Tab-separated table of C-alpha atoms (C1' of nucleotides) in Angstrom:
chain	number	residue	atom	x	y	z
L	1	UNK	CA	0.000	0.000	0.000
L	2	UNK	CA	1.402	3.363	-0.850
L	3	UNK	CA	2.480	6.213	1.590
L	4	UNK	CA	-0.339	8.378	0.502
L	5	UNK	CA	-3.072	5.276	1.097
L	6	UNK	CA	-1.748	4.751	3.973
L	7	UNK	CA	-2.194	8.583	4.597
L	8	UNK	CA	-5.913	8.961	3.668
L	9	UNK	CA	-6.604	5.725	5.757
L	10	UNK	CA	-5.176	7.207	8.704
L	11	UNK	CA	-7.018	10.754	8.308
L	12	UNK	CA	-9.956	8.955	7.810
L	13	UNK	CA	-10.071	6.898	10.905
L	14	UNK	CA	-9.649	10.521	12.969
L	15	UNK	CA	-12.491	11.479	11.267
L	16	UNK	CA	-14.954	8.525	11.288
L	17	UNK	CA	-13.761	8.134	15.017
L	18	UNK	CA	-15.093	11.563	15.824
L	19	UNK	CA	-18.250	11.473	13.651
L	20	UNK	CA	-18.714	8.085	13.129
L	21	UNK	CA	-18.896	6.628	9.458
L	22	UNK	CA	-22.383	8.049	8.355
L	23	UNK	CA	-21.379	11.320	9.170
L	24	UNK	CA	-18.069	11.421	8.278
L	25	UNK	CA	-18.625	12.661	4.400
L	26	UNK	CA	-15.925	11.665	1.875
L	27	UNK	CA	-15.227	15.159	1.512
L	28	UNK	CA	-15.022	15.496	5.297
L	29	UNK	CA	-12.027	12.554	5.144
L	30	UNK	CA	-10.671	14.731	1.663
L	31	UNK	CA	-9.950	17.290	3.140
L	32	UNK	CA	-8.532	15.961	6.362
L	33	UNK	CA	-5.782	14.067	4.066
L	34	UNK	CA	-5.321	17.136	1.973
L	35	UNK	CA	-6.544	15.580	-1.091
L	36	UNK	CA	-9.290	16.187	-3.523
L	37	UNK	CA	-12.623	14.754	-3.685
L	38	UNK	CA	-12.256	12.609	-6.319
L	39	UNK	CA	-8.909	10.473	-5.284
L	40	UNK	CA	-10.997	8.547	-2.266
L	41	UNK	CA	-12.911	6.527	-5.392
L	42	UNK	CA	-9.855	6.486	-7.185
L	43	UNK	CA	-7.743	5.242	-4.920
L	44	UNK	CA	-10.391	2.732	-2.978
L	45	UNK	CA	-13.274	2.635	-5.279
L	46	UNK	CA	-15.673	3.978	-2.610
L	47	UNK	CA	-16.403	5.228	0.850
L	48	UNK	CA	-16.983	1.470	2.134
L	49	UNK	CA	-14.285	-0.202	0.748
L	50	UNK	CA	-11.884	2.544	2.342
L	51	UNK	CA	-13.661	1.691	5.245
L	52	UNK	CA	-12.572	-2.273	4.730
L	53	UNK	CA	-9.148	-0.857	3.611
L	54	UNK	CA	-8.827	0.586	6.857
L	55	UNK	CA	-9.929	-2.091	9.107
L	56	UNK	CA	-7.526	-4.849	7.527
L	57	UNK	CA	-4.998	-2.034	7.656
L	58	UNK	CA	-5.218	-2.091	11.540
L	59	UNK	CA	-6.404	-5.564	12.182
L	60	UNK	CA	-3.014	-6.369	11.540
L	61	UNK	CA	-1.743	-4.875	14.291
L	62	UNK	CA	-5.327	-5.379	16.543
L	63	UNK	CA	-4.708	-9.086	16.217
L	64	UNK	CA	-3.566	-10.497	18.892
L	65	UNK	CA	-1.020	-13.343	17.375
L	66	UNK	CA	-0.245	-15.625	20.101
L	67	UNK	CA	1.641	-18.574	17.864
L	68	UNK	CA	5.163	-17.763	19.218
L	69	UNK	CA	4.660	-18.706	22.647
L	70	UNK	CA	1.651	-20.990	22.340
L	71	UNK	CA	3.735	-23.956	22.169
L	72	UNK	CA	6.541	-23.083	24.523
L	73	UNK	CA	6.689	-24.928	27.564
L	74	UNK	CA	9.234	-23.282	29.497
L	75	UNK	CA	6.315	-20.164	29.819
L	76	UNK	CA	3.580	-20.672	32.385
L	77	UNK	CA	0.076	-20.223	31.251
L	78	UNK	CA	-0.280	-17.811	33.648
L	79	UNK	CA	2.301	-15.945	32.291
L	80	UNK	CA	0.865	-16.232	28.902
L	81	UNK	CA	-2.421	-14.818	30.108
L	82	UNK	CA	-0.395	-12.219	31.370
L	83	UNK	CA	1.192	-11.459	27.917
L	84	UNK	CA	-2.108	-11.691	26.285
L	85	UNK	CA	-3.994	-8.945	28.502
L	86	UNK	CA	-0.744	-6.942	28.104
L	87	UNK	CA	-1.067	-6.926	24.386
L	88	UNK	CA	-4.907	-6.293	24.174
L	89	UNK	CA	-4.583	-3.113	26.727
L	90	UNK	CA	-1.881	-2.027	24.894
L	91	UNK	CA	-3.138	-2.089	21.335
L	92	UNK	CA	-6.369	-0.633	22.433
L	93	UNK	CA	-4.591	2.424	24.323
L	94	UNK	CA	-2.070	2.704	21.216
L	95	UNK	CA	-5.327	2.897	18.756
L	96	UNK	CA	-8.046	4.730	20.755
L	97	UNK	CA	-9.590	5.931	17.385
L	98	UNK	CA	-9.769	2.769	15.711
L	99	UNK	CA	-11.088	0.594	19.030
L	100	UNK	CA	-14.127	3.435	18.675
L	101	UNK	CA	-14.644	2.479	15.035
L	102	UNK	CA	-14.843	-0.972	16.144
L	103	UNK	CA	-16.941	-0.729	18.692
L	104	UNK	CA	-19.403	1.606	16.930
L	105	UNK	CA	-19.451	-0.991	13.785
L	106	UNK	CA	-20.323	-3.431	16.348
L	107	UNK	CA	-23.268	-2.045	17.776
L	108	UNK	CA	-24.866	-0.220	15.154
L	109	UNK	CA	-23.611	-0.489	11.647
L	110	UNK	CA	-23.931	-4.059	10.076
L	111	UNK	CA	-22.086	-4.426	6.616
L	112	UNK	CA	-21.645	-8.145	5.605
L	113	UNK	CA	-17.521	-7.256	4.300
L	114	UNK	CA	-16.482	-5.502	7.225
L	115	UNK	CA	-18.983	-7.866	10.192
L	116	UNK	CA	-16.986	-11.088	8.422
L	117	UNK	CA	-13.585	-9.244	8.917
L	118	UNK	CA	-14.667	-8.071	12.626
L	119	UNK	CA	-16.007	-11.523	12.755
L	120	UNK	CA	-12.576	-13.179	11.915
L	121	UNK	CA	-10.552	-11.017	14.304
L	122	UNK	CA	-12.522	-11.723	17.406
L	123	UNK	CA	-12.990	-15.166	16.456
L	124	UNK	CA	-8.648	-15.394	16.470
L	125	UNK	CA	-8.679	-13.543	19.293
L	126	UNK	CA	-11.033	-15.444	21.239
L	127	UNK	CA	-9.141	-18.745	20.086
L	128	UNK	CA	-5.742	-17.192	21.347
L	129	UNK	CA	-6.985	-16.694	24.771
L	130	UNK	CA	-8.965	-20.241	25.278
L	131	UNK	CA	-5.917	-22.009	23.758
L	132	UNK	CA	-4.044	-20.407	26.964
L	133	UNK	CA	-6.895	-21.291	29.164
L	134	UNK	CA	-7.501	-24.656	27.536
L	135	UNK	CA	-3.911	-25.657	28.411
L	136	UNK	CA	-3.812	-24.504	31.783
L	137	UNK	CA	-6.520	-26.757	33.115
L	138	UNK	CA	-5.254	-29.778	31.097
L	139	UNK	CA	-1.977	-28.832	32.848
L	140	UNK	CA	-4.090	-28.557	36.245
L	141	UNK	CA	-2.485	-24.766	36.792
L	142	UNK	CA	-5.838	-23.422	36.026
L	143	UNK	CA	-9.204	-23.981	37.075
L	144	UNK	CA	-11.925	-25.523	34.835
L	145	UNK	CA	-15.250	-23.991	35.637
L	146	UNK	CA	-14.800	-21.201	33.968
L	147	UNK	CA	-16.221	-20.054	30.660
L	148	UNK	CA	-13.826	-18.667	28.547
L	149	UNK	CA	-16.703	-15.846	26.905
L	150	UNK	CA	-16.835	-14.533	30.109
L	151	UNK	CA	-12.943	-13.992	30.861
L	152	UNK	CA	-13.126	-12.763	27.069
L	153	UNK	CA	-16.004	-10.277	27.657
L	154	UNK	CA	-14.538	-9.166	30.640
L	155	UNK	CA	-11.308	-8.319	28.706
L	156	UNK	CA	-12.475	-6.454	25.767
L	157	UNK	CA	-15.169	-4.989	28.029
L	158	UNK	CA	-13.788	-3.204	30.812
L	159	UNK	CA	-10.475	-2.209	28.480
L	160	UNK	CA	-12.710	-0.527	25.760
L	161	UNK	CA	-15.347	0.991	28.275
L	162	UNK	CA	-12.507	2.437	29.991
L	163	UNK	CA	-11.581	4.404	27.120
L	164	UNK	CA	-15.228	5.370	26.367
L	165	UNK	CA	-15.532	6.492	30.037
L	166	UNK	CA	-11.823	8.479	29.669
L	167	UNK	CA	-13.294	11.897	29.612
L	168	UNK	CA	-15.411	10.800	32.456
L	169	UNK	CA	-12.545	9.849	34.967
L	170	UNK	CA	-10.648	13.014	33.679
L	171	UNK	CA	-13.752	15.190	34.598
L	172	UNK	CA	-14.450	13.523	38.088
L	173	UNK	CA	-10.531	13.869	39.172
L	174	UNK	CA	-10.092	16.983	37.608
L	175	UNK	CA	-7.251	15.981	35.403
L	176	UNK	CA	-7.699	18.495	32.742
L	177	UNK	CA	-4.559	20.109	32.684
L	178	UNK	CA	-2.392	16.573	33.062
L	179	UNK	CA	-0.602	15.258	29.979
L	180	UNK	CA	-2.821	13.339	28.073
L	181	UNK	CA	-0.498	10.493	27.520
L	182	UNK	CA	0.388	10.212	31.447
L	183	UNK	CA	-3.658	9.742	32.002
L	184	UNK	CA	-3.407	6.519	29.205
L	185	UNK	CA	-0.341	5.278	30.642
L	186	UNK	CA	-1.519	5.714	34.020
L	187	UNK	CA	-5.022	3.849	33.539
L	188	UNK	CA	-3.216	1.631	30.846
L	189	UNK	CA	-1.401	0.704	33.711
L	190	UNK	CA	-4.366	0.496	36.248
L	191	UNK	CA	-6.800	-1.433	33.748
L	192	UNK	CA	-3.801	-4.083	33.635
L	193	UNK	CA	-3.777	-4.400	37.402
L	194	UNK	CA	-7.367	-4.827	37.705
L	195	UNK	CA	-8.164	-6.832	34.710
L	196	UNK	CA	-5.139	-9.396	35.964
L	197	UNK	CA	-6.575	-9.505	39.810
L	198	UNK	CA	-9.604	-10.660	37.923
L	199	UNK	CA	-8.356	-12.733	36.064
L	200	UNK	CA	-6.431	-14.615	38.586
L	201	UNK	CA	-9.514	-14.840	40.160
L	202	UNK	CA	-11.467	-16.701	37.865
L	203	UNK	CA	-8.029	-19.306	36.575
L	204	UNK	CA	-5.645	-19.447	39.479
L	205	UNK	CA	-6.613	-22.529	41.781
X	1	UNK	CA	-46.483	12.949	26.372
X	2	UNK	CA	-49.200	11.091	24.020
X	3	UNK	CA	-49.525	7.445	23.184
X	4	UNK	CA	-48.662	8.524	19.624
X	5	UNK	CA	-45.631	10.511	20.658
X	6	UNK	CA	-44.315	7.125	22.996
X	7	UNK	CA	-45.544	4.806	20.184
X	8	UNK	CA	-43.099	7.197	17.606
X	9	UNK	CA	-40.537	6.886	20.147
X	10	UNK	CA	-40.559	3.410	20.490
X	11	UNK	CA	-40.594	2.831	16.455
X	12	UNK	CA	-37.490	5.436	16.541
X	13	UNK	CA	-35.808	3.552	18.939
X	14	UNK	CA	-35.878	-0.155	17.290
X	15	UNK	CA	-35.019	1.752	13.710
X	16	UNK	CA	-31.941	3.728	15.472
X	17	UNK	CA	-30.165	0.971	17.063
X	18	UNK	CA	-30.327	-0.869	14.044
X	19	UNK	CA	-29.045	1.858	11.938
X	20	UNK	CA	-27.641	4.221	13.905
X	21	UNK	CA	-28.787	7.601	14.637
X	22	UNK	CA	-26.679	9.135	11.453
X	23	UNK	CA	-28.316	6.662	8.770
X	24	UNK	CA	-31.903	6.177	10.292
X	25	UNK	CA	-33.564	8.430	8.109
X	26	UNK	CA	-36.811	10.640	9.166
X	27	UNK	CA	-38.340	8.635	6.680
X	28	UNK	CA	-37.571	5.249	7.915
X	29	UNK	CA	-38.748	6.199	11.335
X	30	UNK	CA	-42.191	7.764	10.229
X	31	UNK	CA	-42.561	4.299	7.964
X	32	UNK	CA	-41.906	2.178	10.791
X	33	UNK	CA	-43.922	3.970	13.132
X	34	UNK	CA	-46.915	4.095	10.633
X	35	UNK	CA	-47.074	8.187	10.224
X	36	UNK	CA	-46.336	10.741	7.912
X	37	UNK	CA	-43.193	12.006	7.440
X	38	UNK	CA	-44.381	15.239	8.699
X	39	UNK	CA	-45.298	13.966	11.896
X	40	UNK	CA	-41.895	13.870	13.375
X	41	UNK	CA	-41.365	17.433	13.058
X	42	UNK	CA	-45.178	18.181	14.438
X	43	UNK	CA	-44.770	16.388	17.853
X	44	UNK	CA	-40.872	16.650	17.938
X	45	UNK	CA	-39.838	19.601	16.525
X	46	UNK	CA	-36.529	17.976	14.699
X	47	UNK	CA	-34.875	14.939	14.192
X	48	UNK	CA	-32.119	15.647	16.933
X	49	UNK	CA	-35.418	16.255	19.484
X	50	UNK	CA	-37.153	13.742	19.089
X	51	UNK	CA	-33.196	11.229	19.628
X	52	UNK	CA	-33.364	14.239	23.013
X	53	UNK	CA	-36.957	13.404	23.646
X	54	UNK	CA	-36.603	8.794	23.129
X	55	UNK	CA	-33.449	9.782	25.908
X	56	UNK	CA	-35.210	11.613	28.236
X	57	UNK	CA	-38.135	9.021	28.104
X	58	UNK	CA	-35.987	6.089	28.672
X	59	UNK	CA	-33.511	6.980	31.076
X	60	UNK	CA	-36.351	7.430	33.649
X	61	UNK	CA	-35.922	3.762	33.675
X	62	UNK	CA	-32.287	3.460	33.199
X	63	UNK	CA	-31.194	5.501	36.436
X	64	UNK	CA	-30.515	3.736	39.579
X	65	UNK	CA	-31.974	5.158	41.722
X	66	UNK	CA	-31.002	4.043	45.110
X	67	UNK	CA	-32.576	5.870	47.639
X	68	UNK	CA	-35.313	3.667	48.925
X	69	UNK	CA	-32.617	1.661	50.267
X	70	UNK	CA	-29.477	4.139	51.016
X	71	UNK	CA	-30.457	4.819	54.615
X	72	UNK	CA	-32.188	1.247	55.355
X	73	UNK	CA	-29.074	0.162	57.564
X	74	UNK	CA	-31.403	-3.293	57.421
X	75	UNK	CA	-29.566	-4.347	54.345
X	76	UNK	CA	-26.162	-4.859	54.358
X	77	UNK	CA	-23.793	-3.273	51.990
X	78	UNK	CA	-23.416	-6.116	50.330
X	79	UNK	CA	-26.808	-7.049	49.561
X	80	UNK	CA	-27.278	-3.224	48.334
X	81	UNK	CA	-24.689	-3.966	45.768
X	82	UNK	CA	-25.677	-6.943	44.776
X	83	UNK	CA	-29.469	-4.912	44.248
X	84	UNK	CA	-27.903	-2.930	42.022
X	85	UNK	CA	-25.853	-5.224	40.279
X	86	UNK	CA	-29.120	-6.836	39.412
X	87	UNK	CA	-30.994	-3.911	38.675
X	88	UNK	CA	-28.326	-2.716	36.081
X	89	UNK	CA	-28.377	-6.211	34.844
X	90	UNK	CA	-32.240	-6.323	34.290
X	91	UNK	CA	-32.530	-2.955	32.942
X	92	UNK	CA	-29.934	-3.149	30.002
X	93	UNK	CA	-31.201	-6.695	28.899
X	94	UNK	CA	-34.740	-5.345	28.964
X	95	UNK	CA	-33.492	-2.518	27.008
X	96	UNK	CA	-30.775	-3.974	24.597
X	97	UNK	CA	-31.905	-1.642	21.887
X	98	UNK	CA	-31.411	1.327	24.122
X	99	UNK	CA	-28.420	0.104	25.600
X	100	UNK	CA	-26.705	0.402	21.816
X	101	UNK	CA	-28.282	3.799	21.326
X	102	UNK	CA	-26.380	4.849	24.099
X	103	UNK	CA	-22.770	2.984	23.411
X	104	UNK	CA	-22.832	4.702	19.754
X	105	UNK	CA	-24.063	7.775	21.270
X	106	UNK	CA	-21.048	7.708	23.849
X	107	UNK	CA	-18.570	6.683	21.216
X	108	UNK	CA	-18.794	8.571	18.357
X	109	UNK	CA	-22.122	11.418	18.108
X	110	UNK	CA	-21.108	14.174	20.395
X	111	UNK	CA	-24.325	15.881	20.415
X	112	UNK	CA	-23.948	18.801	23.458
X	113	UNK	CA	-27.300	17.929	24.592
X	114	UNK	CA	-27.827	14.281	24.975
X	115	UNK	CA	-24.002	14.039	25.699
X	116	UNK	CA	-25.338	16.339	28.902
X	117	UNK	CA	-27.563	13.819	29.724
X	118	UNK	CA	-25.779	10.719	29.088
X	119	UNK	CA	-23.200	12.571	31.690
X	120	UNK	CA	-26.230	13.096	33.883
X	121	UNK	CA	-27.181	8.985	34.072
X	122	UNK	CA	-23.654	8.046	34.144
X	123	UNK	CA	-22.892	10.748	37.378
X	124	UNK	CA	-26.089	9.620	38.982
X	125	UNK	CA	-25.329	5.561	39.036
X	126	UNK	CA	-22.065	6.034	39.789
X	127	UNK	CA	-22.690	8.263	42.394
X	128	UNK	CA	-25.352	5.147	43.701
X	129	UNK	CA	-22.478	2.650	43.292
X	130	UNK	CA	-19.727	4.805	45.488
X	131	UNK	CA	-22.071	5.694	48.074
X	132	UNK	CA	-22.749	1.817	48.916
X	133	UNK	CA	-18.989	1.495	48.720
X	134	UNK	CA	-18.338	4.045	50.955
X	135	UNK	CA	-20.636	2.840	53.069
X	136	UNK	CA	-19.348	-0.514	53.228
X	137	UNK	CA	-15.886	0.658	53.711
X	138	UNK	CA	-17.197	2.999	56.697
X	139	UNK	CA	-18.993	0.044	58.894
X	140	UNK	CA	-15.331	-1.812	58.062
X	141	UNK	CA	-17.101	-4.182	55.366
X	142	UNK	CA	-15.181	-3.394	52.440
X	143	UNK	CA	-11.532	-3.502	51.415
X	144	UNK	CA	-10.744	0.644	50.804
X	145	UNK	CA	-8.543	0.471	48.328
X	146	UNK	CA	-11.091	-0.282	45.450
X	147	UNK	CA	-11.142	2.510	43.242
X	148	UNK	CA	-15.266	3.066	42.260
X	149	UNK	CA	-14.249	3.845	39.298
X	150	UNK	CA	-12.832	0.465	38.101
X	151	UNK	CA	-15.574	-1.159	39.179
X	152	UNK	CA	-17.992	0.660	37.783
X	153	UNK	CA	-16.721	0.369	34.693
X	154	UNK	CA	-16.711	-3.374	34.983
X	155	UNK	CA	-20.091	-3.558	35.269
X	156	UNK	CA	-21.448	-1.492	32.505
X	157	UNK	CA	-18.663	-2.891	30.459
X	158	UNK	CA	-18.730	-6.463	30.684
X	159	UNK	CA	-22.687	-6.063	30.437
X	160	UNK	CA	-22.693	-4.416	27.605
X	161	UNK	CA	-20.208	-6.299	26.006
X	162	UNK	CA	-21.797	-8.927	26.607
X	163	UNK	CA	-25.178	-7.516	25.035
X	164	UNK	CA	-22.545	-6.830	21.781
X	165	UNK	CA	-21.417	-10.007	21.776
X	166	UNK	CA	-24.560	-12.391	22.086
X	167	UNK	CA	-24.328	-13.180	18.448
X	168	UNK	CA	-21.384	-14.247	18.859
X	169	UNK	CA	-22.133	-16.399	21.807
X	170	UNK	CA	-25.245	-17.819	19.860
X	171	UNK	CA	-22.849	-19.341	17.227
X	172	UNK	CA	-20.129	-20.311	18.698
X	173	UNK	CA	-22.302	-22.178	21.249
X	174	UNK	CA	-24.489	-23.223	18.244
X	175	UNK	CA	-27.797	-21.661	19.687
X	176	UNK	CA	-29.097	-20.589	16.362
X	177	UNK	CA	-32.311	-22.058	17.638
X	178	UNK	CA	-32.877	-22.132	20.902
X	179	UNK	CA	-35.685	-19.113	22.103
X	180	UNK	CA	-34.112	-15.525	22.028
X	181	UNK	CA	-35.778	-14.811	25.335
X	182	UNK	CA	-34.062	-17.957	27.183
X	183	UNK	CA	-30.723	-16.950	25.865
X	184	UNK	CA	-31.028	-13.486	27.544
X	185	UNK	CA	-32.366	-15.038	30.898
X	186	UNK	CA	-29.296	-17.599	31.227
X	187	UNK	CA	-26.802	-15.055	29.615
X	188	UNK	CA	-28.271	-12.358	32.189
X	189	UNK	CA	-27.825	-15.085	35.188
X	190	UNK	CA	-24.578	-16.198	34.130
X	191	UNK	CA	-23.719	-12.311	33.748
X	192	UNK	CA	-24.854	-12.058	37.242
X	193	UNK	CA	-23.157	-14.728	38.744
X	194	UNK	CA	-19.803	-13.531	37.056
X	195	UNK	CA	-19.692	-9.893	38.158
X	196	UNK	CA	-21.129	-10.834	41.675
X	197	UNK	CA	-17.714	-12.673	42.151
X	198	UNK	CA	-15.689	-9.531	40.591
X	199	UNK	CA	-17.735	-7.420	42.999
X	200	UNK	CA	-16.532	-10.145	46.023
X	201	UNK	CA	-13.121	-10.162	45.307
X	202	UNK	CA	-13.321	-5.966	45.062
X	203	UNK	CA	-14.965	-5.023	47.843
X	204	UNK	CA	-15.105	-8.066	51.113
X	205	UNK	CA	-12.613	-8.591	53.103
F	1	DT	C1'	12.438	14.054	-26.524
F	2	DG	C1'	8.183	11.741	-27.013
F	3	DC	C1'	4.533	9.264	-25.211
F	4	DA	C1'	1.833	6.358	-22.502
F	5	DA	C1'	0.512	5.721	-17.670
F	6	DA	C1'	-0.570	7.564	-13.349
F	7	DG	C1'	-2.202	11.105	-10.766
F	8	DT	C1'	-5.069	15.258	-9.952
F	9	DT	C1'	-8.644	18.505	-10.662
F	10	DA	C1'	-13.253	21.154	-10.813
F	11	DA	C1'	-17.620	20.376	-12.286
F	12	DA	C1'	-21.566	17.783	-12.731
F	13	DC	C1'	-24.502	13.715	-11.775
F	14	DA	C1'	-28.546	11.596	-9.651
F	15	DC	C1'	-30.195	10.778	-5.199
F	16	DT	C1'	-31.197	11.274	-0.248
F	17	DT	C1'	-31.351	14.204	3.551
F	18	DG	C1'	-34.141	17.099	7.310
F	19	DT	C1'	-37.457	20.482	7.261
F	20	DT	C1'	-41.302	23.485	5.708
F	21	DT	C1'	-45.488	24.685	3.369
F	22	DA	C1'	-50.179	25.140	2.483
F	23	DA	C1'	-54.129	22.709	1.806
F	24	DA	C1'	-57.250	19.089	3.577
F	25	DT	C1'	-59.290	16.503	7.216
F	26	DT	C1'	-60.683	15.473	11.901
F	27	DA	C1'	-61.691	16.761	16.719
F	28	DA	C1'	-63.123	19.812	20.246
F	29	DT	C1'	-65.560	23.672	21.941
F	30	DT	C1'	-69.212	27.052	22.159
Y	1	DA	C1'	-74.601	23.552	13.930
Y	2	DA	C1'	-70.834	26.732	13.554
Y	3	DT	C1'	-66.307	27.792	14.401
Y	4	DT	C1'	-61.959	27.306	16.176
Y	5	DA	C1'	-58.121	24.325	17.059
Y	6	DA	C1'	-55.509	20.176	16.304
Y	7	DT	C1'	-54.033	16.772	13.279
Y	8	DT	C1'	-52.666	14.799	8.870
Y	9	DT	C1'	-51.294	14.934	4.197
Y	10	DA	C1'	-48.620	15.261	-0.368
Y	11	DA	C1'	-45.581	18.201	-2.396
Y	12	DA	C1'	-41.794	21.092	-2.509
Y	13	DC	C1'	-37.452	23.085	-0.654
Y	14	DA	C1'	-32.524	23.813	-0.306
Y	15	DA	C1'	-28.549	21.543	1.167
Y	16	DG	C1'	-25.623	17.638	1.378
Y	17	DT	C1'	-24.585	12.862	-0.128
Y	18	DG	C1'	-21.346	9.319	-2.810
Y	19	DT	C1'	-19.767	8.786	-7.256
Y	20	DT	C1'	-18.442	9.800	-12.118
Y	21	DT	C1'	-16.760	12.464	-15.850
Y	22	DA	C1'	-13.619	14.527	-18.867
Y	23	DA	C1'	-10.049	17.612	-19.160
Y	24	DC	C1'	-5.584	18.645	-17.333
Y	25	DT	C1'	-0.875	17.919	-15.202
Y	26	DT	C1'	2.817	15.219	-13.657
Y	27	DT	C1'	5.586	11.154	-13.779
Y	28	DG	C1'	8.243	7.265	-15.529
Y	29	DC	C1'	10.303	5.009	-19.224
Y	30	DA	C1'	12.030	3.828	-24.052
DNA sequence: TGCAAAGTTAAACACTTGTTTAAATTAATT
DNA sequence: AATTAATTTAAACAAGTGTTTAACTTTGCA
């Protein structure tokens, strides 16, 4: 993909992100990117296909590719949990914009191309993190009453509601005039505290 | 207000959370609600009054209000979480197409008035949650060193995630045909049962 | 240098949007 | 029954929508 798709894609997530993708007009995202009208259809056909462009764009990165420690032993499930909370929290906090998007095509919009993609990511996603669980019972680290939808739910659930509720916290704690990035790096940092107390909760005999 | 005006309201409501608010058109709403399209602006004034009016109606019901049982020292802190637990529970299953209304609403439209009130609900049941934790942390029931925040934001988000997400659970569990209305009573017991441990681990000593 | 391909542009396209209008119908009041 | 008010209607309005067009400029290559 060239630097200047890449460019549009990335204007045009700010823009949906703020609007939403109804309102967000293609000449709203044009002239965000700095281009003209015309080059959104000629460089992705139409409005919903750059919309498709730019969720595989950041699935990529959203995905949360487990394979290089799924089959090493020498890591503790446990620990593996550990690294896979890390990595969601940290992708969501990293794309803010683009979690919104997500969550927002989830609940409302409902296009077959870009449901099958959303489909397919949570689907890997869910699979990474009851592989983990899976193997922690059969290794007896882990207990085995617990539904894996509901550690999964919790996950994706408090992180992203955390960041719809950002403002919130900021308002309540007066925390207007801190840095922006020390308020995600401090509830980054919270979020994985309390997610992982949960979590121990429900695995750890 | 009228039984026309709620009956609109209603028929607004089912078209706008499957839309979304942006591409629900006037005239979808007046043809689903079985008026003119004229109508809308005759009881409502404008499209953006009548989304103002469908929140005002239905956060009556959403708010938590507490009060009947803030000062009944009868009930144990405990049990008045686990009231409200269940009464956010009940409410946002019984209103699932409400419930999405208000997660787009939070994450992308920024409308200055209903964001006003959405602030309003969200103040007033989280002040209801942290004045039963307090509570319980005065009489020496609860651990103090819960932050309210984090744990109201597990609620609302693993609820509503898990409202987002019941398609999902319907296929993976292969429940294609089992009664809508019995998946929402197990998945809201099961949602119960899950948070009321979260809640545990949070707040009792 | 010449020329085809790629990129860029302003203008126009047909269509949908929320809202208003003015006339017609129904309901309520005296 | 007469008259005023409330309701309902189809049609029209201007503004905004996504997309296409055809002319123009720049780029890359032989």
């Amino acid at each position: 993909m060239s630097d200047k798709k890449i460019h549009i894609l990335k204007e045009a997530e700010k823009v949906i992100a703020a609007k939403g993708y109804d309102a967000a007009s293609v000449r709203d995202i044009a002239e965000a990117a700095g281009v003209n009208l015309a080059m959104i259809s000629y460089y992705f056909g139409s409005k919903e296909k750059l919309m498709e462009a730019l969720l595989r764009y950041r699935m990529e990165f959203m995905a949360l590719k487990m394979e290089h420690l799924k089959k090493d032993s020498s890591i503790s499930p446990a620990e593996k949990i550990q690294a896979l909370m890390q990595a969601y929290i940290e992708r969501i906090f990293n794309n803010q914009d683009f979690a919104k998007i997500i969550m927002a095509e989830q609940v409302i919009r409902k296009h077959p191309a870009t449901l099958a993609l959303l489909r397919q990511l949570k689907l890997n996603n869910y699979k990474s993190l009851n592989d983990i669980v899976e193997e922690g019972i059969k290794k007896n680290f882990f207990k085995k009453d617990t539904e894996a939808f509901f550690l999964f739910t919790t996950l994706t659930g408090v992180v992203n509601h955390i960041i719809i509720n950002k403002q919130f916290y900021i308002d309540f704690h007066q925390l207007e005039n801190v840095n922006e990035e020390k308020i995600n790096e401090m509830l980054a940092q919270k979020t994985f505290i309390h997610i992982h107390k949960i979590f121990k909760l429900f695995l750890e005999k």
